[in-house]
Amino acid sequence: MSFSCGCCRILGPVLFEYDTPRIVSIKSRKVGLINRLVQLGILAYVIGWVFVWQKGYQQFDSVISSVATKVKGVAVTNTTDHGVKIWDVADYIIPPQEETSFFVMTNLIMTLNQQQGRCPEMPEDCPHCISDSNCTAGEQSPRSNGIQTGKCVPVNSSTAVHTCEVLAWCPLENDVDLSQRNIFNGSYLKQCVFNRTTDPDCPIFRLGDIVREAGEDFQEIAVEGGVMGIQIKWDCDLDQSVSKCVPQYTFRRLDNKDVQNTVAPGYNFRFAKYYKGPGEVESRTLIKAYGIRFDVMVFGKAGKFDIIPTMINIGSGLALLGVATVLCDVIVLHILKKKTFYREKKYKYVEDWYDLVGNSPACETP
Amino acid sequence: MSFSCGCCRILGPVLFEYDTPRIVSIKSRKVGLINRLVQLGILAYVIGWVFVWQKGYQQFDSVISSVATKVKGVAVTNTTDHGVKIWDVADYIIPPQEETSFFVMTNLIMTLNQQQGRCPEMPEDCPHCISDSNCTAGEQSPRSNGIQTGKCVPVNSSTAVHTCEVLAWCPLENDVDLSQRNIFNGSYLKQCVFNRTTDPDCPIFRLGDIVREAGEDFQEIAVEGGVMGIQIKWDCDLDQSVSKCVPQYTFRRLDNKDVQNTVAPGYNFRFAKYYKGPGEVESRTLIKAYGIRFDVMVFGKAGKFDIIPTMINIGSGLALLGVATVLCDVIVLHILKKKTFYREKKYKYVEDWYDLVGNSPACETP
Amino acid sequence: MSFSCGCCRILGPVLFEYDTPRIVSIKSRKVGLINRLVQLGILAYVIGWVFVWQKGYQQFDSVISSVATKVKGVAVTNTTDHGVKIWDVADYIIPPQEETSFFVMTNLIMTLNQQQGRCPEMPEDCPHCISDSNCTAGEQSPRSNGIQTGKCVPVNSSTAVHTCEVLAWCPLENDVDLSQRNIFNGSYLKQCVFNRTTDPDCPIFRLGDIVREAGEDFQEIAVEGGVMGIQIKWDCDLDQSVSKCVPQYTFRRLDNKDVQNTVAPGYNFRFAKYYKGPGEVESRTLIKAYGIRFDVMVFGKAGKFDIIPTMINIGSGLALLGVATVLCDVIVLHILKKKTFYREKKYKYVEDWYDLVGNSPACETP
């Protein structure tokens, strides 16, 4: 005990001393049981819910995906305007390939042999006119199909109705004759076909089945068009075998079919096929394509064991265990009959009223 | 007290005893106030910031979205090359439909009646040649429009300049004649139109407004092309009414308009319309389309009450409360004048120097 | 000490008292060292791993991105069917522009001058027939190219094979003559070109390099088609300079090239070019395009200092420090020889067996 060193005086107590709190161990069935029950509840929450059920030991990452789609099938139409017509994939998939989506044309309005020129506006779209003074050259209204030339002309030879003449692709599209039919009846065949109950993992779908699964009517959606979501949920537990990591398919309609509350009900767009006739005159066939856009949406998350979420959950679980002590202290020190006795055992009172400048005792102590 | 059982000897102390730390209660205004202030700060942080402001009781999920767009409007151009031309949606939207994006052609270079054949390279793109020995059959340079045939031919009859002959779609595109004009002036009309101050929730936008909101000049971006982002932010608090969950629109230019620091300034691409003339000869009109690609980007997060983030935040908040005790212990035991007195009250020293093998006291204790 | 107030009686002890646990300080080298080592380990984990390495003080957000791509280059083919043909960007990129993806046609089957009409089914695709009774009018099988008319007709004049007649775009595509060649050899030139070792940041890629980096054979993937991923990883530390935030490029094949385990190997789709001949008869050239779809996938996360993850990590770190005390208590109170001595110092036993109704001691205490 006679030999000493400077650094030991500092490091000695730090390294070779162990501080542990002094404990009052109260032998009370009531408080003991309450304490253990609260601790048990917290442990059950941390182990059962956070770790086992919610996999709190895993770090989650989201899915990055790429989807390739292919549509097969032929449709036939028989209309008075265009006769019997065959529609195959090259006709009804527009554009021919997209990344995560494909559009199937199910209804259309064709306007054949349009050429750039001057023609009267559609009487359904625009206000009628009486003289040239009703039409302003260069004006363009949002519902119009072209730029006004300033002239007021008869719509056709058999009517007295006049509309403003426009510079446009003529003849204009006649939306009124829209025949409410669709070119598909929604049935395709392939060896394995998706079925919610018998083949839930088969990635080949009948268009009709997709629409039916979403609770929609194919005939209805095919006429006005719409947007269908093919949702692929891909939740994977990478701590387990990869073979258990299979996608789940669900379908829902994404567009608002409530005609009242939407800007443009259904789904349609216009495109044209361009031709060049004799004498280099360009003409085009304008097609207003109604159809179903299928959006493939892949989501999900992959979880893998990671030390950080594990430690965060263990750490905050340990801190929550302290709640049991706080609760039982309230019972022991404020509710039990022998609370004064316990308080004496737990607390040692040390007074230090005189650490303030001056000598002004604000409160009396019992 | 005479009856006993084996399992009780073990379980009894575990179940029916309650352990609580023994406390020194120091009556000191200074330390007491510091302790409460630190605790108050930590509580204010945990309750005010983490829970109320940052909604630490919620689990967040990201947004999965699908977007349908529709463009309307007609444009008219009057150029010396092509005369008066009308452009409608079928002409200037390429491809006619996309999933989360749409391209509006605002400027173009048309090369009419291209046919596959042999023609001299553009003198602007390629080095001139003097004899056939300057040209290598089969070679293709990155700026060239075709494959060299190995011949050196005059560019046209009125000039002495010779370039290498290439196998290509002839005549070649003449990029130099690019007329710096655009086919749009960026104004469309509809009943409700988006306006940052009066109609911030209307989902109908004027193209010109989108560009102006992003702080760009429409005339400029329309000539060279560009990529505009339509950002839809959709933050939802699912613990509240869904009707409060409305999207917010912002616009920004996504491409780098700094010509110096970008590989290809602006946004353009080439496509062709194919024709078949008499005698089954295929010709095409090549179109270099300049325009604005509008990318709709939906982001945001939805929050909902969840027990795990709540408990993690409560747990780590409780642990942080321990910081107050650590801080005040430092003050009481090392800074206050009566620190030795307090240390004696808090600590009970127990010596155990002799638990080591042998008897070698390394440090002296005071 | 004679003056008092009501509120002080309550607030006084709360505000002006400081409670700190009473500690037994055990001077034991063994336990002291174990305690400090466990604490050091936990501190090293929290500071070293959680904060320095995993940047636990940052809040992470995912990337929202927009990609613009441009393809350049000319290819030449020389086939017996179509002679020498030139392919430029307008020919082989279909559709001409997409948002985050582009498709390069590398192989194709052309079927010229299709017109709507009646023709016999391909004998390779469909079962042969002997009489009209084998064919059902209106039926359509999934491998068929049209709708059956109900007739059984000879395939061509030089063979005795009969197949069912179909209403379709005639002549039908003859997939069997597929010549296994590709129109590209995968080399393009530009000033800076991506190279894993010399130019890892250059955003200009040779198609052949992308495929080679992914460990695939360009000639093979070009014939049957495929989907390549261009993965752009963009991890940013926003607490540091933005100039350090550069994207990293990696490439991989996304489609399943295992012919056995995939529904449709390779990547191909059909599209058509429509022509109008004399007398307004519409014909089309059907193109089955094989090619490589390049999907640009941007991912990554941006981290920035945020108080909440910092505090969660500090809080659960502090709670974990309590583990050291628990561990050392086990050693001191249950393993060391002088455990009974230490237990007496740490614990003060208080009995409360008589708080139960009645007087039934369940367990005997030692």
PDB file of C-alpha atoms in Angstrom, chain B residues 1-4 8-9 12 16-17 19 21-29 31-33 35-36 45 49-50 54 94-95 98 100-103 116 140 142 144-147 167-169 227 254 263-264 267-272 274-276 280 282 284 286 293 295-297 299 312-313 316 319-320 323-325 328-329 332 345-353 355-356 360-363 365, chain C residues 13-31 64-70 72-76 84-93 95-100 110 112-113 187-190 203-204 273-276 283-285 306-316 318-319 336 338 341-342 344-349 353-354 361-366:
ATOM      1  CA  MET B   1     -43.332 -20.694   8.746  1.00  0.00           C
ATOM      2  CA  SER B   2     -42.705 -24.412   8.988  1.00  0.00           C
ATOM      3  CA  PHE B   3     -44.091 -25.576   5.660  1.00  0.00           C
ATOM      4  CA  SER B   4     -42.068 -25.262   2.438  1.00  0.00           C
ATOM      5  CA  CYS B   8     -41.482 -21.942  -4.094  1.00  0.00           C
ATOM      6  CA  ARG B   9     -37.904 -21.492  -2.990  1.00  0.00           C
ATOM      7  CA  GLY B  12     -41.109 -17.115  -4.519  1.00  0.00           C
ATOM      8  CA  PHE B  16     -43.363 -12.013  -4.810  1.00  0.00           C
ATOM      9  CA  GLU B  17     -40.429  -9.637  -4.435  1.00  0.00           C
ATOM     10  CA  ASP B  19     -36.852  -4.545  -6.416  1.00  0.00           C
ATOM     11  CA  PRO B  21     -33.485   1.324  -6.460  1.00  0.00           C
ATOM     12  CA  ARG B  22     -32.626   3.226  -3.297  1.00  0.00           C
ATOM     13  CA  ILE B  23     -32.611   6.923  -3.865  1.00  0.00           C
ATOM     14  CA  VAL B  24     -30.797   9.870  -2.330  1.00  0.00           C
ATOM     15  CA  SER B  25     -33.192  12.790  -2.389  1.00  0.00           C
ATOM     16  CA  ILE B  26     -31.113  15.949  -2.361  1.00  0.00           C
ATOM     17  CA  LYS B  27     -32.959  19.109  -1.393  1.00  0.00           C
ATOM     18  CA  SER B  28     -31.080  21.567  -3.573  1.00  0.00           C
ATOM     19  CA  ARG B  29     -32.814  24.326  -5.514  1.00  0.00           C
ATOM     20  CA  VAL B  31     -29.682  20.976  -8.916  1.00  0.00           C
ATOM     21  CA  GLY B  32     -33.424  20.335  -8.639  1.00  0.00           C
ATOM     22  CA  LEU B  33     -34.206  23.092 -11.094  1.00  0.00           C
ATOM     23  CA  ASN B  35     -32.785  18.463 -13.373  1.00  0.00           C
ATOM     24  CA  ARG B  36     -36.374  19.496 -14.067  1.00  0.00           C
ATOM     25  CA  TYR B  45     -38.585  17.395 -27.771  1.00  0.00           C
ATOM     26  CA  TRP B  49     -41.263  17.621 -32.011  1.00  0.00           C
ATOM     27  CA  VAL B  50     -41.235  13.838 -32.402  1.00  0.00           C
ATOM     28  CA  GLN B  54     -43.169  14.806 -37.008  1.00  0.00           C
ATOM     29  CA  ILE B  94     -45.719  10.975 -80.308  1.00  0.00           C
ATOM     30  CA  PRO B  95     -46.245   8.137 -79.434  1.00  0.00           C
ATOM     31  CA  GLU B  98     -47.653   6.698 -72.811  1.00  0.00           C
ATOM     32  CA  THR B 100     -46.655   8.550 -67.057  1.00  0.00           C
ATOM     33  CA  SER B 101     -45.371  10.907 -69.673  1.00  0.00           C
ATOM     34  CA  PHE B 102     -46.383  12.630 -72.895  1.00  0.00           C
ATOM     35  CA  PHE B 103     -44.371  14.322 -75.641  1.00  0.00           C
ATOM     36  CA  GLN B 116     -33.034   3.759 -99.746  1.00  0.00           C
ATOM     37  CA  GLN B 140     -19.368   4.133 -90.618  1.00  0.00           C
ATOM     38  CA  PRO B 142     -20.735   8.109 -85.553  1.00  0.00           C
ATOM     39  CA  SER B 144     -22.524   9.782 -90.498  1.00  0.00           C
ATOM     40  CA  ASN B 145     -25.994   8.940 -91.800  1.00  0.00           C
ATOM     41  CA  GLY B 146     -25.100   5.675 -93.544  1.00  0.00           C
ATOM     42  CA  ILE B 147     -22.460   3.184 -94.586  1.00  0.00           C
ATOM     43  CA  LEU B 167     -25.678   3.871 -98.605  1.00  0.00           C
ATOM     44  CA  ALA B 168     -28.580   5.522 -96.726  1.00  0.00           C
ATOM     45  CA  TRP B 169     -32.139   6.814 -96.798  1.00  0.00           C
ATOM     46  CA  VAL B 227     -38.018  17.791 -70.423  1.00  0.00           C
ATOM     47  CA  LEU B 254     -35.625  18.438 -65.624  1.00  0.00           C
ATOM     48  CA  VAL B 263     -24.073  15.787 -73.986  1.00  0.00           C
ATOM     49  CA  ALA B 264     -27.149  16.620 -76.066  1.00  0.00           C
ATOM     50  CA  TYR B 267     -34.885  17.072 -76.393  1.00  0.00           C
ATOM     51  CA  ASN B 268     -35.480  15.635 -79.828  1.00  0.00           C
ATOM     52  CA  PHE B 269     -35.784  12.330 -81.600  1.00  0.00           C
ATOM     53  CA  ARG B 270     -36.367  11.076 -85.116  1.00  0.00           C
ATOM     54  CA  PHE B 271     -39.247   9.073 -86.474  1.00  0.00           C
ATOM     55  CA  ALA B 272     -40.563   8.316 -89.926  1.00  0.00           C
ATOM     56  CA  TYR B 274     -43.576   5.197 -94.364  1.00  0.00           C
ATOM     57  CA  TYR B 275     -45.317   5.317 -97.745  1.00  0.00           C
ATOM     58  CA  LYS B 276     -45.419   2.969-100.674  1.00  0.00           C
ATOM     59  CA  GLU B 280     -44.025  -1.030-104.520  1.00  0.00           C
ATOM     60  CA  GLU B 282     -41.050   2.267-100.180  1.00  0.00           C
ATOM     61  CA  ARG B 284     -40.591   7.648 -96.027  1.00  0.00           C
ATOM     62  CA  LEU B 286     -38.219  11.477 -91.849  1.00  0.00           C
ATOM     63  CA  ARG B 293     -41.573  15.812 -72.853  1.00  0.00           C
ATOM     64  CA  ASP B 295     -42.967  13.626 -67.112  1.00  0.00           C
ATOM     65  CA  VAL B 296     -45.623  13.235 -64.464  1.00  0.00           C
ATOM     66  CA  MET B 297     -43.906  12.294 -61.213  1.00  0.00           C
ATOM     67  CA  PHE B 299     -44.480  11.180 -54.892  1.00  0.00           C
ATOM     68  CA  ILE B 312     -39.575   2.997 -30.380  1.00  0.00           C
ATOM     69  CA  ASN B 313     -39.998   6.733 -29.883  1.00  0.00           C
ATOM     70  CA  SER B 316     -35.801   6.029 -26.725  1.00  0.00           C
ATOM     71  CA  ALA B 319     -33.785   6.418 -22.251  1.00  0.00           C
ATOM     72  CA  LEU B 320     -32.982  10.037 -23.085  1.00  0.00           C
ATOM     73  CA  VAL B 323     -29.479  11.980 -19.554  1.00  0.00           C
ATOM     74  CA  ALA B 324     -30.923  14.450 -17.010  1.00  0.00           C
ATOM     75  CA  THR B 325     -29.759  12.241 -14.110  1.00  0.00           C
ATOM     76  CA  CYS B 328     -27.107  16.430 -12.572  1.00  0.00           C
ATOM     77  CA  ASP B 329     -24.890  13.712 -11.067  1.00  0.00           C
ATOM     78  CA  VAL B 332     -23.660  17.304  -7.709  1.00  0.00           C
ATOM     79  CA  LYS B 345     -24.380   9.891   0.715  1.00  0.00           C
ATOM     80  CA  LYS B 346     -24.731   8.435  -2.807  1.00  0.00           C
ATOM     81  CA  TYR B 347     -21.893   5.922  -2.728  1.00  0.00           C
ATOM     82  CA  LYS B 348     -21.121   3.052  -0.395  1.00  0.00           C
ATOM     83  CA  TYR B 349     -17.583   1.821  -1.032  1.00  0.00           C
ATOM     84  CA  VAL B 350     -16.891  -1.890  -0.870  1.00  0.00           C
ATOM     85  CA  GLU B 351     -13.358  -3.155  -1.325  1.00  0.00           C
ATOM     86  CA  ASP B 352     -12.497  -6.374  -3.045  1.00  0.00           C
ATOM     87  CA  TRP B 353      -8.798  -6.069  -3.895  1.00  0.00           C
ATOM     88  CA  ASP B 355     -10.254 -11.359  -5.601  1.00  0.00           C
ATOM     89  CA  LEU B 356      -7.176 -11.564  -7.806  1.00  0.00           C
ATOM     90  CA  SER B 360      -0.468  -7.468  -5.968  1.00  0.00           C
ATOM     91  CA  PRO B 361      -2.163  -4.139  -5.274  1.00  0.00           C
ATOM     92  CA  ALA B 362      -1.553  -2.218  -8.489  1.00  0.00           C
ATOM     93  CA  CYS B 363      -2.865   1.102  -7.343  1.00  0.00           C
ATOM     94  CA  THR B 365      -6.536   3.833  -2.893  1.00  0.00           C
TER      95      THR B 365
ATOM     96  CA  PRO C  13     -40.349  18.854  -3.448  1.00  0.00           C
ATOM     97  CA  VAL C  14     -41.006  18.501  -7.212  1.00  0.00           C
ATOM     98  CA  LEU C  15     -38.949  21.478  -8.282  1.00  0.00           C
ATOM     99  CA  PHE C  16     -36.269  21.832  -5.642  1.00  0.00           C
ATOM    100  CA  GLU C  17     -35.422  18.213  -4.943  1.00  0.00           C
ATOM    101  CA  TYR C  18     -33.100  16.091  -6.955  1.00  0.00           C
ATOM    102  CA  ASP C  19     -33.372  12.287  -6.812  1.00  0.00           C
ATOM    103  CA  THR C  20     -30.354  10.204  -7.707  1.00  0.00           C
ATOM    104  CA  PRO C  21     -29.932   6.472  -7.146  1.00  0.00           C
ATOM    105  CA  ARG C  22     -27.670   5.277  -4.314  1.00  0.00           C
ATOM    106  CA  ILE C  23     -24.760   3.331  -5.644  1.00  0.00           C
ATOM    107  CA  VAL C  24     -22.556   0.556  -4.273  1.00  0.00           C
ATOM    108  CA  SER C  25     -19.099   1.132  -5.652  1.00  0.00           C
ATOM    109  CA  ILE C  26     -17.310  -2.205  -5.667  1.00  0.00           C
ATOM    110  CA  LYS C  27     -13.546  -2.044  -5.935  1.00  0.00           C
ATOM    111  CA  SER C  28     -13.000  -5.220  -7.950  1.00  0.00           C
ATOM    112  CA  ARG C  29     -10.567  -5.423 -10.849  1.00  0.00           C
ATOM    113  CA  LYS C  30     -12.308  -8.377 -12.452  1.00  0.00           C
ATOM    114  CA  VAL C  31     -15.830  -6.937 -12.397  1.00  0.00           C
ATOM    115  CA  ILE C  64     -37.275  10.343 -57.860  1.00  0.00           C
ATOM    116  CA  SER C  65     -35.789  10.474 -61.295  1.00  0.00           C
ATOM    117  CA  SER C  66     -36.405  11.220 -64.936  1.00  0.00           C
ATOM    118  CA  VAL C  67     -34.254   9.811 -67.707  1.00  0.00           C
ATOM    119  CA  ALA C  68     -33.762  10.993 -71.277  1.00  0.00           C
ATOM    120  CA  THR C  69     -32.091   8.611 -73.704  1.00  0.00           C
ATOM    121  CA  LYS C  70     -30.801   8.989 -77.237  1.00  0.00           C
ATOM    122  CA  LYS C  72     -27.325   6.890 -82.597  1.00  0.00           C
ATOM    123  CA  GLY C  73     -25.968   4.656 -85.334  1.00  0.00           C
ATOM    124  CA  VAL C  74     -26.730   3.061 -88.696  1.00  0.00           C
ATOM    125  CA  ALA C  75     -26.884  -0.651 -89.500  1.00  0.00           C
ATOM    126  CA  VAL C  76     -26.830  -2.410 -92.885  1.00  0.00           C
ATOM    127  CA  VAL C  84     -29.285  -4.485 -99.138  1.00  0.00           C
ATOM    128  CA  LYS C  85     -31.178  -2.436 -96.566  1.00  0.00           C
ATOM    129  CA  ILE C  86     -30.112   0.492 -94.386  1.00  0.00           C
ATOM    130  CA  TRP C  87     -31.490   0.795 -90.833  1.00  0.00           C
ATOM    131  CA  ASP C  88     -31.263   4.102 -89.020  1.00  0.00           C
ATOM    132  CA  VAL C  89     -32.664   5.315 -85.691  1.00  0.00           C
ATOM    133  CA  ALA C  90     -36.095   6.077 -87.167  1.00  0.00           C
ATOM    134  CA  ASP C  91     -36.278   2.451 -88.359  1.00  0.00           C
ATOM    135  CA  TYR C  92     -35.046   0.445 -85.399  1.00  0.00           C
ATOM    136  CA  ILE C  93     -36.223   2.427 -82.343  1.00  0.00           C
ATOM    137  CA  PRO C  95     -41.754   3.503 -80.436  1.00  0.00           C
ATOM    138  CA  PRO C  96     -39.586   6.541 -81.319  1.00  0.00           C
ATOM    139  CA  GLN C  97     -39.510   7.786 -77.714  1.00  0.00           C
ATOM    140  CA  GLU C  98     -40.295   6.346 -74.311  1.00  0.00           C
ATOM    141  CA  GLU C  99     -39.845   7.660 -70.802  1.00  0.00           C
ATOM    142  CA  THR C 100     -37.370   5.396 -69.010  1.00  0.00           C
ATOM    143  CA  MET C 110     -41.188  -8.922 -92.376  1.00  0.00           C
ATOM    144  CA  LEU C 112     -45.029  -7.663 -96.973  1.00  0.00           C
ATOM    145  CA  ASN C 113     -48.311  -6.536 -98.508  1.00  0.00           C
ATOM    146  CA  SER C 187     -20.294  -1.083 -81.910  1.00  0.00           C
ATOM    147  CA  TYR C 188     -20.802   2.674 -81.966  1.00  0.00           C
ATOM    148  CA  LEU C 189     -18.300   5.426 -81.595  1.00  0.00           C
ATOM    149  CA  LYS C 190     -18.411   8.710 -79.705  1.00  0.00           C
ATOM    150  CA  PRO C 203     -22.993   8.525 -69.732  1.00  0.00           C
ATOM    151  CA  ILE C 204     -22.434   7.374 -73.350  1.00  0.00           C
ATOM    152  CA  LYS C 273     -46.785  -0.164 -91.365  1.00  0.00           C
ATOM    153  CA  TYR C 274     -50.012   0.612 -93.190  1.00  0.00           C
ATOM    154  CA  TYR C 275     -50.178   1.566 -96.859  1.00  0.00           C
ATOM    155  CA  LYS C 276     -53.021   2.423 -99.179  1.00  0.00           C
ATOM    156  CA  SER C 283     -52.383  -3.122 -97.115  1.00  0.00           C
ATOM    157  CA  ARG C 284     -49.768  -3.393 -94.426  1.00  0.00           C
ATOM    158  CA  THR C 285     -46.290  -4.713 -93.817  1.00  0.00           C
ATOM    159  CA  ASP C 306     -31.940  14.715 -38.997  1.00  0.00           C
ATOM    160  CA  ILE C 307     -32.574  14.998 -35.266  1.00  0.00           C
ATOM    161  CA  ILE C 308     -35.068  12.113 -34.951  1.00  0.00           C
ATOM    162  CA  PRO C 309     -32.970   9.151 -36.146  1.00  0.00           C
ATOM    163  CA  THR C 310     -30.036  10.650 -34.230  1.00  0.00           C
ATOM    164  CA  MET C 311     -32.033  10.752 -30.986  1.00  0.00           C
ATOM    165  CA  ILE C 312     -33.556   7.303 -31.556  1.00  0.00           C
ATOM    166  CA  ASN C 313     -30.071   5.871 -31.973  1.00  0.00           C
ATOM    167  CA  ILE C 314     -28.664   7.762 -28.969  1.00  0.00           C
ATOM    168  CA  GLY C 315     -31.674   6.752 -26.853  1.00  0.00           C
ATOM    169  CA  SER C 316     -31.506   3.081 -27.695  1.00  0.00           C
ATOM    170  CA  LEU C 318     -28.089   4.545 -23.775  1.00  0.00           C
ATOM    171  CA  ALA C 319     -30.620   1.828 -23.017  1.00  0.00           C
ATOM    172  CA  LEU C 336     -18.126 -14.424  -7.458  1.00  0.00           C
ATOM    173  CA  LYS C 338     -18.096 -13.164  -2.110  1.00  0.00           C
ATOM    174  CA  PHE C 341     -21.285 -10.214   0.935  1.00  0.00           C
ATOM    175  CA  TYR C 342     -22.074  -8.120  -2.147  1.00  0.00           C
ATOM    176  CA  GLU C 344     -25.932  -7.718   1.507  1.00  0.00           C
ATOM    177  CA  LYS C 345     -24.317  -4.478   0.417  1.00  0.00           C
ATOM    178  CA  LYS C 346     -26.529  -3.998  -2.626  1.00  0.00           C
ATOM    179  CA  TYR C 347     -29.853  -5.110  -1.235  1.00  0.00           C
ATOM    180  CA  LYS C 348     -31.837  -4.001   1.772  1.00  0.00           C
ATOM    181  CA  TYR C 349     -34.612  -6.504   2.431  1.00  0.00           C
ATOM    182  CA  TRP C 353     -45.910 -10.583   4.015  1.00  0.00           C
ATOM    183  CA  TYR C 354     -48.895  -9.239   5.912  1.00  0.00           C
ATOM    184  CA  PRO C 361     -47.521 -17.508   4.225  1.00  0.00           C
ATOM    185  CA  ALA C 362     -47.194 -19.363   0.923  1.00  0.00           C
ATOM    186  CA  CYS C 363     -43.464 -19.691   0.891  1.00  0.00           C
ATOM    187  CA  GLU C 364     -40.913 -19.842   3.597  1.00  0.00           C
ATOM    188  CA  THR C 365     -38.165 -17.242   3.429  1.00  0.00           C
ATOM    189  CA  PRO C 366     -34.648 -18.157   4.400  1.00  0.00           C
TER     190      PRO C 366
END
